[in-house]
Coordinates of C-alpha atoms and ligand atoms in Angstrom, one line a residue:
M1 CA 13.5 -2.2 11.1
V2 CA 13.7 -1.7 7.6
G3 CA 17.2 -2.4 6.0
D4 CA 19.9 0.0 5.4
N5 CA 19.4 -0.3 1.5
M6 CA 16.9 2.3 1.2
Y7 CA 16.0 4.0 -1.8
K8 CA 16.0 8.0 -1.6
R9 CA 12.6 8.9 -1.3
H10 CA 11.2 11.9 -3.2
E11 CA 11.0 15.0 -0.7
T12 CA 7.5 15.7 0.1
K13 CA 5.6 17.8 2.7
P14 CA 4.6 15.8 5.8
I15 CA 0.9 15.6 6.6
M16 CA -0.8 14.2 9.6
V17 CA -3.6 11.7 9.0
G18 CA -4.8 10.9 12.6
N19 CA -1.4 9.9 14.3
V20 CA 0.1 8.5 11.1
Q21 CA 2.4 10.9 8.9
V22 CA 2.1 10.6 5.5
G23 CA 5.1 12.2 3.3
G24 CA 8.5 14.0 4.4
Q25 CA 9.9 10.7 5.4
E26 CA 11.6 7.3 4.1
K27 CA 8.8 5.3 5.0
M28 CA 5.7 4.5 2.6
V29 CA 2.1 4.2 4.5
I30 CA 0.1 1.2 3.4
Q31 CA -3.6 1.8 3.3
T32 CA -6.6 -0.1 2.2
M33 CA -10.4 0.3 2.0
I34 CA -13.4 -1.6 4.0
K35 CA -16.1 -3.4 2.0
A36 CA -18.6 -2.8 4.8
R37 CA -21.0 0.5 5.0
P38 CA -19.7 2.5 8.0
K39 CA -23.5 2.3 9.2
D40 CA -23.0 -1.5 9.5
S41 CA -21.1 -0.6 12.4
E42 CA -20.1 -3.8 13.7
T43 CA -19.0 -5.4 10.7
A44 CA -17.2 -2.2 9.7
I45 CA -15.5 -2.2 13.1
R46 CA -14.7 -6.0 12.9
E47 CA -13.2 -5.3 9.2
I48 CA -11.0 -2.3 10.3
N49 CA -9.7 -4.0 13.1
A50 CA -8.7 -7.4 11.2
L51 CA -7.2 -4.9 8.6
A52 CA -5.1 -3.3 11.3
T53 CA -3.8 -6.5 12.6
E54 CA -2.6 -7.3 9.0
G55 CA -0.9 -4.0 8.4
A56 CA -3.1 -1.4 7.2
E57 CA -1.8 1.9 8.7
I58 CA -4.8 4.1 7.4
I59 CA -8.3 2.8 6.6
R60 CA -10.7 4.5 4.1
T61 CA -14.3 3.8 4.0
A62 CA -17.0 4.9 1.3
V63 CA -19.6 7.3 2.7
L64 CA -22.7 7.0 0.6
D65 CA -25.5 8.8 3.1
E66 CA -25.9 10.9 6.2
S67 CA -26.0 7.5 8.3
D68 CA -22.7 6.4 7.1
A69 CA -21.1 9.8 8.0
R70 CA -22.5 9.8 11.3
A71 CA -21.5 6.3 11.9
I72 CA -17.7 7.4 11.5
K73 CA -18.0 8.3 15.3
T74 CA -18.7 5.0 16.2
L75 CA -15.9 3.5 14.0
K76 CA -13.5 5.8 15.7
K77 CA -14.6 5.0 19.3
N78 CA -14.1 1.3 18.6
T79 CA -10.9 1.4 16.6
T80 CA -7.3 3.0 16.6
V81 CA -6.3 3.3 12.9
P82 CA -7.0 6.6 11.1
I83 CA -10.1 6.6 9.0
V84 CA -10.5 8.5 5.8
A85 CA -13.9 9.1 4.4
D86 CA -14.4 8.9 0.5
I87 CA -17.0 11.2 -0.7
H88 CA -18.4 11.6 -4.3
F89 CA -20.6 14.2 -5.5
N90 CA -22.2 15.3 -2.1
Y91 CA -20.4 17.8 -0.4
K92 CA -22.7 17.9 2.7
L93 CA -21.5 14.0 3.1
A94 CA -18.1 15.5 3.5
L95 CA -19.0 18.3 6.1
L96 CA -21.0 15.6 8.2
S97 CA -18.0 13.0 7.9
I98 CA -15.6 15.7 9.1
E99 CA -17.7 16.8 12.1
H100 CA -17.9 12.9 13.1
G101 CA -14.3 12.5 13.2
A102 CA -12.9 11.4 9.7
D103 CA -9.2 11.8 9.9
K104 CA -9.0 12.8 6.4
I105 CA -11.6 13.2 3.5
R106 CA -11.0 12.1 -0.1
I107 CA -12.7 13.9 -2.8
N108 CA -12.7 14.3 -6.4
P109 CA -13.1 18.2 -6.6
G110 CA -14.2 17.6 -10.1
N111 CA -17.6 16.1 -9.0
I112 CA -18.0 18.0 -5.7
G113 CA -19.6 20.8 -7.3
S114 CA -19.2 24.8 -7.2
D115 CA -16.7 26.6 -5.8
E116 CA -18.9 27.5 -2.7
K117 CA -19.2 23.8 -2.1
L118 CA -15.7 23.0 -2.4
R119 CA -14.7 26.1 0.0
A120 CA -17.2 24.8 2.7
V121 CA -15.5 21.4 2.5
V122 CA -12.0 22.9 2.8
E123 CA -12.9 25.4 5.3
K124 CA -14.2 22.5 7.3
A125 CA -11.2 20.4 7.1
I126 CA -9.2 23.4 8.3
A127 CA -11.4 23.9 11.2
Y128 CA -11.0 20.3 12.2
N129 CA -7.3 20.2 11.3
I130 CA -7.5 17.4 8.7
P131 CA -5.8 16.6 5.4
I132 CA -7.9 16.4 1.9
R133 CA -6.9 13.9 -0.7
I134 CA -7.6 15.1 -4.0
G135 CA -8.2 12.2 -6.2
I136 CA -7.7 12.6 -9.8
N137 CA -9.0 9.9 -12.0
A138 CA -8.1 9.5 -15.6
G139 CA -11.5 8.3 -16.2
S140 CA -13.3 11.8 -15.0
L141 CA -10.9 14.6 -15.8
E142 CA -12.4 18.1 -16.5
S143 CA -13.5 18.0 -20.2
S144 CA -11.8 21.1 -21.0
I145 CA -8.5 19.7 -19.8
E146 CA -9.2 16.4 -21.6
N147 CA -10.3 18.2 -24.9
R148 CA -6.8 19.8 -24.8
Y149 CA -4.5 17.3 -23.6
G150 CA -6.1 14.1 -24.4
R151 CA -6.4 11.3 -21.6
T152 CA -2.7 11.8 -20.9
A153 CA -0.3 12.1 -18.0
E154 CA 0.0 15.8 -18.7
A155 CA -4.0 16.3 -18.7
M156 CA -3.8 14.1 -15.2
V157 CA -1.5 16.5 -13.8
R158 CA -3.0 19.9 -15.2
S159 CA -6.1 18.5 -13.7
A160 CA -4.2 18.0 -10.3
M161 CA -2.7 21.6 -10.7
H162 CA -6.0 23.0 -11.5
N163 CA -7.8 21.3 -8.4
V164 CA -4.8 21.8 -6.0
R165 CA -5.1 25.7 -7.0
R166 CA -8.7 25.7 -5.8
V167 CA -8.2 24.0 -2.5
E168 CA -5.1 26.1 -1.8
A169 CA -7.1 29.5 -2.5
F170 CA -9.4 28.5 0.2
G171 CA -6.2 28.3 2.5
H172 CA -5.4 24.7 2.8
R173 CA -2.2 23.1 2.3
D174 CA -2.4 19.7 3.9
I175 CA -3.1 18.0 0.7
V176 CA -2.3 14.5 -0.4
L177 CA -2.6 13.9 -4.1
S178 CA -3.3 10.7 -6.1
L179 CA -3.4 10.2 -9.8
K180 CA -5.1 7.2 -10.8
A181 CA -5.5 5.1 -13.8
S182 CA -5.9 1.7 -14.7
D183 CA -3.2 1.7 -17.5
V184 CA 0.2 1.0 -16.3
R185 CA 2.3 3.4 -18.5
L186 CA -0.2 6.0 -17.7
T187 CA 0.2 5.7 -14.2
I188 CA 4.0 5.4 -14.2
E189 CA 4.1 8.9 -16.6
A190 CA 1.5 10.6 -14.4
Y191 CA 3.1 10.2 -10.9
T192 CA 6.4 10.6 -12.3
L193 CA 5.3 13.9 -13.8
A194 CA 3.4 15.0 -10.4
A195 CA 6.6 14.2 -8.6
K196 CA 8.2 17.2 -10.6
R197 CA 5.5 19.5 -10.0
F198 CA 4.3 19.0 -6.6
D199 CA 5.7 18.6 -3.1
Y200 CA 2.6 17.2 -1.7
P201 CA 2.7 13.5 -0.6
L202 CA 1.5 11.2 -3.6
H203 CA -0.7 8.4 -2.6
I204 CA 0.0 5.8 -5.4
G205 CA -2.0 3.0 -6.7
I206 CA -3.5 1.4 -10.0
T207 CA -7.3 1.7 -9.9
E208 CA -8.9 -1.4 -10.8
A209 CA -6.0 -3.6 -11.1
G210 CA -8.2 -6.7 -11.2
P211 CA -8.4 -10.1 -9.3
K212 CA -5.5 -11.3 -7.0
D213 CA -2.9 -12.6 -9.5
R214 CA -3.6 -10.3 -12.3
G215 CA -3.9 -7.5 -10.0
Q216 CA -0.5 -8.1 -7.9
I217 CA 1.5 -8.2 -11.2
I218 CA -0.2 -5.2 -12.8
S219 CA 0.3 -3.1 -9.5
A220 CA 3.9 -4.3 -9.3
A221 CA 4.6 -3.3 -12.9
G222 CA 3.1 0.1 -12.3
L223 CA 4.1 0.9 -8.9
G224 CA 7.7 -0.9 -8.8
P225 CA 9.1 1.7 -11.0
L226 CA 7.5 4.4 -9.2
I227 CA 8.8 2.9 -5.8
H228 CA 12.1 2.7 -7.4
R229 CA 12.4 6.4 -8.4
G230 CA 11.6 7.2 -4.7
I231 CA 8.0 8.3 -5.4
G232 CA 5.0 7.5 -3.5
D233 CA 4.3 8.3 0.4
T234 CA 1.2 6.0 0.7
I235 CA 0.2 2.9 -1.0
R236 CA -2.8 1.0 -2.0
I237 CA -2.9 -2.1 -4.0
S238 CA -6.5 -2.6 -5.3
L239 CA -7.6 -6.0 -5.7
S240 CA -11.0 -7.6 -6.2
G241 CA -11.5 -10.4 -3.7
E242 CA -10.2 -10.7 -0.2
R243 CA -8.8 -7.4 1.2
I244 CA -5.9 -9.5 3.0
H245 CA -4.4 -9.9 -0.5
E246 CA -4.2 -6.2 -0.9
L247 CA -1.8 -5.8 2.3
K248 CA 0.0 -8.9 1.6
A249 CA 0.7 -7.5 -1.7
C250 CA 1.7 -4.0 -0.4
K251 CA 4.1 -5.7 2.1
T252 CA 5.8 -7.6 -0.3
L253 CA 6.3 -4.8 -2.8
L254 CA 7.7 -2.5 -0.5
G255 CA 9.8 -5.5 1.4
A256 CA 11.3 -5.7 -2.2
F257 CA 12.9 -2.4 -2.1
D258 CA 13.6 -2.7 1.9
L259 CA 10.5 -0.2 2.8
Y260 CA 9.1 -2.8 4.7
D261 CA 10.2 -5.8 6.8
A262 CA 8.5 -8.4 4.9
P263 CA 9.6 -12.0 5.1
K264 CA 11.9 -12.8 2.3
L265 CA 11.7 -16.4 1.3
I266 CA 13.8 -17.2 -1.6
S267 CA 13.1 -20.5 -3.2
C268 CA 14.2 -21.9 -6.7
P269 CA 11.7 -22.8 -9.4
T270 CA 13.0 -26.5 -9.2
C271 CA 14.2 -28.4 -12.1
G272 CA 15.3 -32.0 -12.9
R273 CA 17.8 -32.1 -10.3
L274 CA 15.0 -31.7 -7.5
A275 CA 14.9 -34.9 -5.3
Y276 CA 12.8 -34.1 -2.3
D277 CA 9.3 -32.8 -1.5
M278 CA 10.5 -29.1 -1.9
D279 CA 7.0 -27.7 -2.1
T280 CA 5.6 -28.8 1.1
L281 CA 8.4 -27.4 2.9
V282 CA 8.4 -24.1 0.9
S283 CA 4.5 -23.7 2.2
Q284 CA 5.3 -24.6 5.6
V285 CA 8.0 -21.9 5.8
E286 CA 6.2 -19.5 4.2
A287 CA 3.4 -19.8 6.8
Y288 CA 5.8 -19.8 9.8
L289 CA 7.4 -16.5 8.5
E290 CA 4.1 -14.8 8.0
N291 CA 3.5 -15.6 11.5
N292 CA 6.9 -15.0 12.8
P293 CA 8.1 -12.0 10.9
T294 CA 12.2 -11.8 10.8
N295 CA 14.6 -9.8 8.8
L296 CA 16.5 -13.0 8.0
K297 CA 16.6 -13.8 4.3
V298 CA 15.6 -17.5 4.0
A299 CA 16.4 -19.7 1.1
I300 CA 14.7 -23.1 0.1
M301 CA 16.8 -24.7 -2.7
G302 CA 16.2 -27.6 -5.1
C303 CA 19.6 -29.1 -5.1
A304 CA 23.1 -28.9 -3.6
V305 CA 24.6 -28.4 -7.2
N306 CA 23.4 -24.8 -7.3
G307 CA 21.7 -24.2 -4.2
P308 CA 23.9 -22.5 -1.6
G309 CA 25.6 -20.6 -4.5
E310 CA 22.4 -19.3 -6.0
A311 CA 21.1 -18.3 -2.4
R312 CA 24.6 -16.8 -1.5
D313 CA 22.7 -13.8 0.1
A314 CA 20.7 -15.6 2.1
D315 CA 21.1 -16.0 5.9
V316 CA 19.9 -19.5 6.5
G317 CA 18.8 -22.0 4.0
I318 CA 18.3 -25.6 2.8
A319 CA 19.7 -26.9 -0.5
G320 CA 17.9 -30.5 -1.2
G321 CA 19.6 -33.8 -1.7
K322 CA 17.9 -37.2 -2.2
H323 CA 15.2 -37.3 0.4
E324 CA 17.7 -35.0 2.4
G325 CA 19.0 -31.6 2.6
L326 CA 22.1 -29.3 3.5
L327 CA 21.3 -26.7 5.8
F328 CA 23.5 -23.7 5.2
V329 CA 24.0 -20.5 7.2
K330 CA 25.5 -17.4 5.5
G331 CA 26.5 -19.7 2.4
K332 CA 28.4 -22.2 4.4
V333 CA 27.0 -25.7 4.8
V334 CA 26.7 -26.6 8.5
K335 CA 25.0 -30.1 8.4
K336 CA 22.9 -32.7 6.5
V337 CA 19.4 -33.2 7.6
P338 CA 16.7 -36.0 6.4
Q339 CA 13.5 -34.7 4.7
D340 CA 11.2 -34.9 7.9
E341 CA 13.7 -32.8 10.0
M342 CA 14.3 -30.1 7.5
Y343 CA 11.7 -27.6 8.8
D344 CA 12.6 -28.1 12.3
A345 CA 16.1 -27.6 11.5
L346 CA 15.3 -24.3 9.5
V347 CA 13.1 -22.9 12.2
K348 CA 15.6 -23.7 15.0
T349 CA 18.2 -21.9 13.2
I350 CA 16.0 -19.1 12.3
E351 CA 15.3 -18.7 16.1
S352 CA 18.8 -19.1 17.3
F353 CA 19.5 -15.8 15.0
E354 CA 16.7 -13.9 16.7
K355 CA 18.2 -14.5 20.1
Ligands
SF4_401 S1 18.6 -25.0 -7.3 FE1 19.0 -26.9 -8.2 S2 16.8 -27.7 -8.4 FE2 16.8 -25.6 -8.1 S3 16.4 -24.6 -10.2 FE3 18.6 -24.6 -9.4 S4 19.6 -26.4 -10.4 FE4 17.4 -26.8 -10.2

């Protein structure tokens, strides 16, 4: 259950990606992309299933050749999460991917080629009843648009309008839009403008955000303001390195806006008043909450001077003393516990809430 304190989402047209709805709802769908090639089916299936277990609701894969496109059938047989085929340049791979069970295709109409090629892709998507994501990228705008508007939010939205019109002209309206840039301000401006001009669901993300630490901050800086304004129907946080971090970052970011039931662990930065081993306790409780999701807000504070007060909103928490701590529930101290019993006391109290 997501909390009551929801942000009013920007109203968009609901689109089905396999059995997952994107748009037209309060929920934002989490997605990521596998690293394996589909034709390396065993690895790809393992990766998809592991990412689905960690919270990925839609999974995208790059399709680079015909073997990849045909392998989508094998992936579909061995997984349950909707699969999106990501195609650049070769429209025939889009056709083949759709025929082999892709639940959505992601294309950049600008590099798919002539109207006839785009028409073939759109007609195939209609025949198989699947949506198309039109992916606009600040780095590959149509030169006529870039010459006129520069590399700006207006240019990105003009490019999106142009390509949406092309797809609509062939009769398809199951469209998801993305307007990716690696620049945070450009991303915010482009999606804000797009939300005013389209009612198609928006796939939000910062492209090439970077390695884990930097990428998470850049993504939160760029996507947070959008989520706050109710913009975005599906999200991918692109990070170099282990994919699992993308999903954790999505869950934490959405959790901060009460759009996902992510564990809420509050802990203080500590100062000279700290007199117990707080870092170990924080790591232990963080691991517990990851494996035992809860709606509770848990706080671990360095001292009893400010601890319970600073964590007033927490349901349960510890405020440290000298090698001991005060266990508090809803801001009220219930008992004193020695350092080596803090973890058990916290977990026991969390579990008693769940009953
Ligand atoms: S809770 Fe106590 S130890 Fe932690 S930062 Fe505040 S004053 Fe310092």
